[in-house]
Amino acid sequence: MSQNKNNSGVLFRNSKKKMIPADDGKKVPADAKEANKPDYTGDATVNGVDYWMAAWIKESQKQNGAKYFSFAFTPKPVEVEP
């Protein structure tokens, strides 16, 4: 089980995602493969179950380009004690 309190989690910027400077000074993914990697990663515990978390920063098409997070949760394998 992770060190998180129940029903909480943590996210950190994904330092493995390769970004390069764009013409406008912003940073963009180095290639299409990098674009699919999450911007943030971490873990969470929900109802006593441990999960890996991933988050991407996206822009809304309906809210005038407002930025938001899109999340994914993947259950961690259950450790079986002998």
CSV table of C-alpha atoms in Angstrom, one decimal:
chain,number,residue,atom,x,y,z
A,1,MET,CA,0.0,0.0,0.0
A,2,SER,CA,1.2,3.5,-0.8
A,3,GLN,CA,2.1,6.2,1.8
A,4,ASN,CA,-1.0,8.2,0.9
A,5,LYS,CA,-3.8,8.8,3.3
A,6,ASN,CA,-7.0,7.1,2.3
A,7,ASN,CA,-8.9,9.1,-0.4
A,8,SER,CA,-6.0,11.3,-1.3
A,9,GLY,CA,-3.1,11.4,-3.8
A,10,VAL,CA,-0.1,13.3,-5.1
A,11,LEU,CA,1.0,14.4,-8.6
A,12,PHE,CA,4.4,15.6,-9.8
A,13,ARG,CA,5.4,17.1,-13.2
A,14,ASN,CA,6.5,14.2,-15.5
A,15,SER,CA,10.3,14.9,-15.8
A,16,LYS,CA,10.6,12.1,-18.4
A,17,LYS,CA,8.4,13.9,-21.0
A,18,LYS,CA,10.7,15.5,-23.5
A,19,MET,CA,9.7,19.0,-24.4
A,20,ILE,CA,11.3,21.5,-26.9
A,21,PRO,CA,10.9,25.3,-27.3
A,22,ALA,CA,8.3,26.4,-30.0
A,23,ASP,CA,8.5,29.5,-32.1
A,24,ASP,CA,6.2,31.4,-29.7
A,25,GLY,CA,8.5,30.6,-26.7
A,26,LYS,CA,6.2,28.0,-25.2
A,27,LYS,CA,7.4,24.4,-24.8
A,28,VAL,CA,5.8,21.6,-26.9
A,29,PRO,CA,6.3,17.8,-26.9
A,30,ALA,CA,9.4,16.7,-28.9
A,31,ASP,CA,7.3,14.4,-31.1
A,32,ALA,CA,3.9,12.6,-31.3
A,33,LYS,CA,5.1,9.8,-29.0
A,34,GLU,CA,6.0,12.4,-26.3
A,35,ALA,CA,2.6,14.2,-26.8
A,36,ASN,CA,0.7,11.1,-25.5
A,37,LYS,CA,2.7,10.9,-22.3
A,38,PRO,CA,1.1,12.5,-19.2
A,39,ASP,CA,2.2,15.9,-18.1
A,40,TYR,CA,1.9,14.8,-14.4
A,41,THR,CA,2.2,11.4,-12.7
A,42,GLY,CA,1.7,10.2,-9.2
A,43,ASP,CA,-0.3,7.9,-7.1
A,44,ALA,CA,-3.5,7.8,-5.0
A,45,THR,CA,-5.4,5.7,-2.5
A,46,VAL,CA,-9.1,5.6,-2.9
A,47,ASN,CA,-11.3,3.4,-0.6
A,48,GLY,CA,-8.1,1.5,0.5
A,49,VAL,CA,-7.1,0.7,-3.2
A,50,ASP,CA,-3.8,2.0,-4.6
A,51,TYR,CA,-3.8,3.6,-8.0
A,52,TRP,CA,-1.2,5.2,-10.3
A,53,MET,CA,-2.4,8.6,-11.5
A,54,ALA,CA,-1.7,10.4,-14.7
A,55,ALA,CA,-2.8,13.9,-15.7
A,56,TRP,CA,-2.7,15.9,-19.0
A,57,ILE,CA,-3.2,19.6,-19.4
A,58,LYS,CA,-5.7,20.3,-22.1
A,59,GLU,CA,-7.6,23.2,-23.6
A,60,SER,CA,-11.3,23.4,-23.8
A,61,GLN,CA,-12.9,24.0,-27.2
A,62,LYS,CA,-16.2,25.0,-25.6
A,63,GLN,CA,-14.9,27.3,-22.9
A,64,ASN,CA,-12.8,29.7,-25.0
A,65,GLY,CA,-9.6,27.8,-24.6
A,66,ALA,CA,-9.8,27.4,-20.8
A,67,LYS,CA,-7.1,25.0,-19.5
A,68,TYR,CA,-8.1,21.9,-17.5
A,69,PHE,CA,-6.7,18.6,-16.3
A,70,SER,CA,-7.7,15.2,-17.7
A,71,PHE,CA,-7.0,12.3,-15.3
A,72,ALA,CA,-6.5,8.6,-15.6
A,73,PHE,CA,-6.4,6.1,-12.7
A,74,THR,CA,-4.8,2.6,-13.1
A,75,PRO,CA,-5.1,0.1,-10.2
A,76,LYS,CA,-1.7,-1.0,-8.9
A,77,PRO,CA,-1.1,-4.7,-8.7
A,78,VAL,CA,-2.1,-6.2,-5.4
A,79,GLU,CA,0.9,-7.5,-3.4
A,80,VAL,CA,0.2,-11.0,-2.0
A,81,GLU,CA,2.2,-11.9,1.1
A,82,PRO,CA,3.3,-15.5,1.3
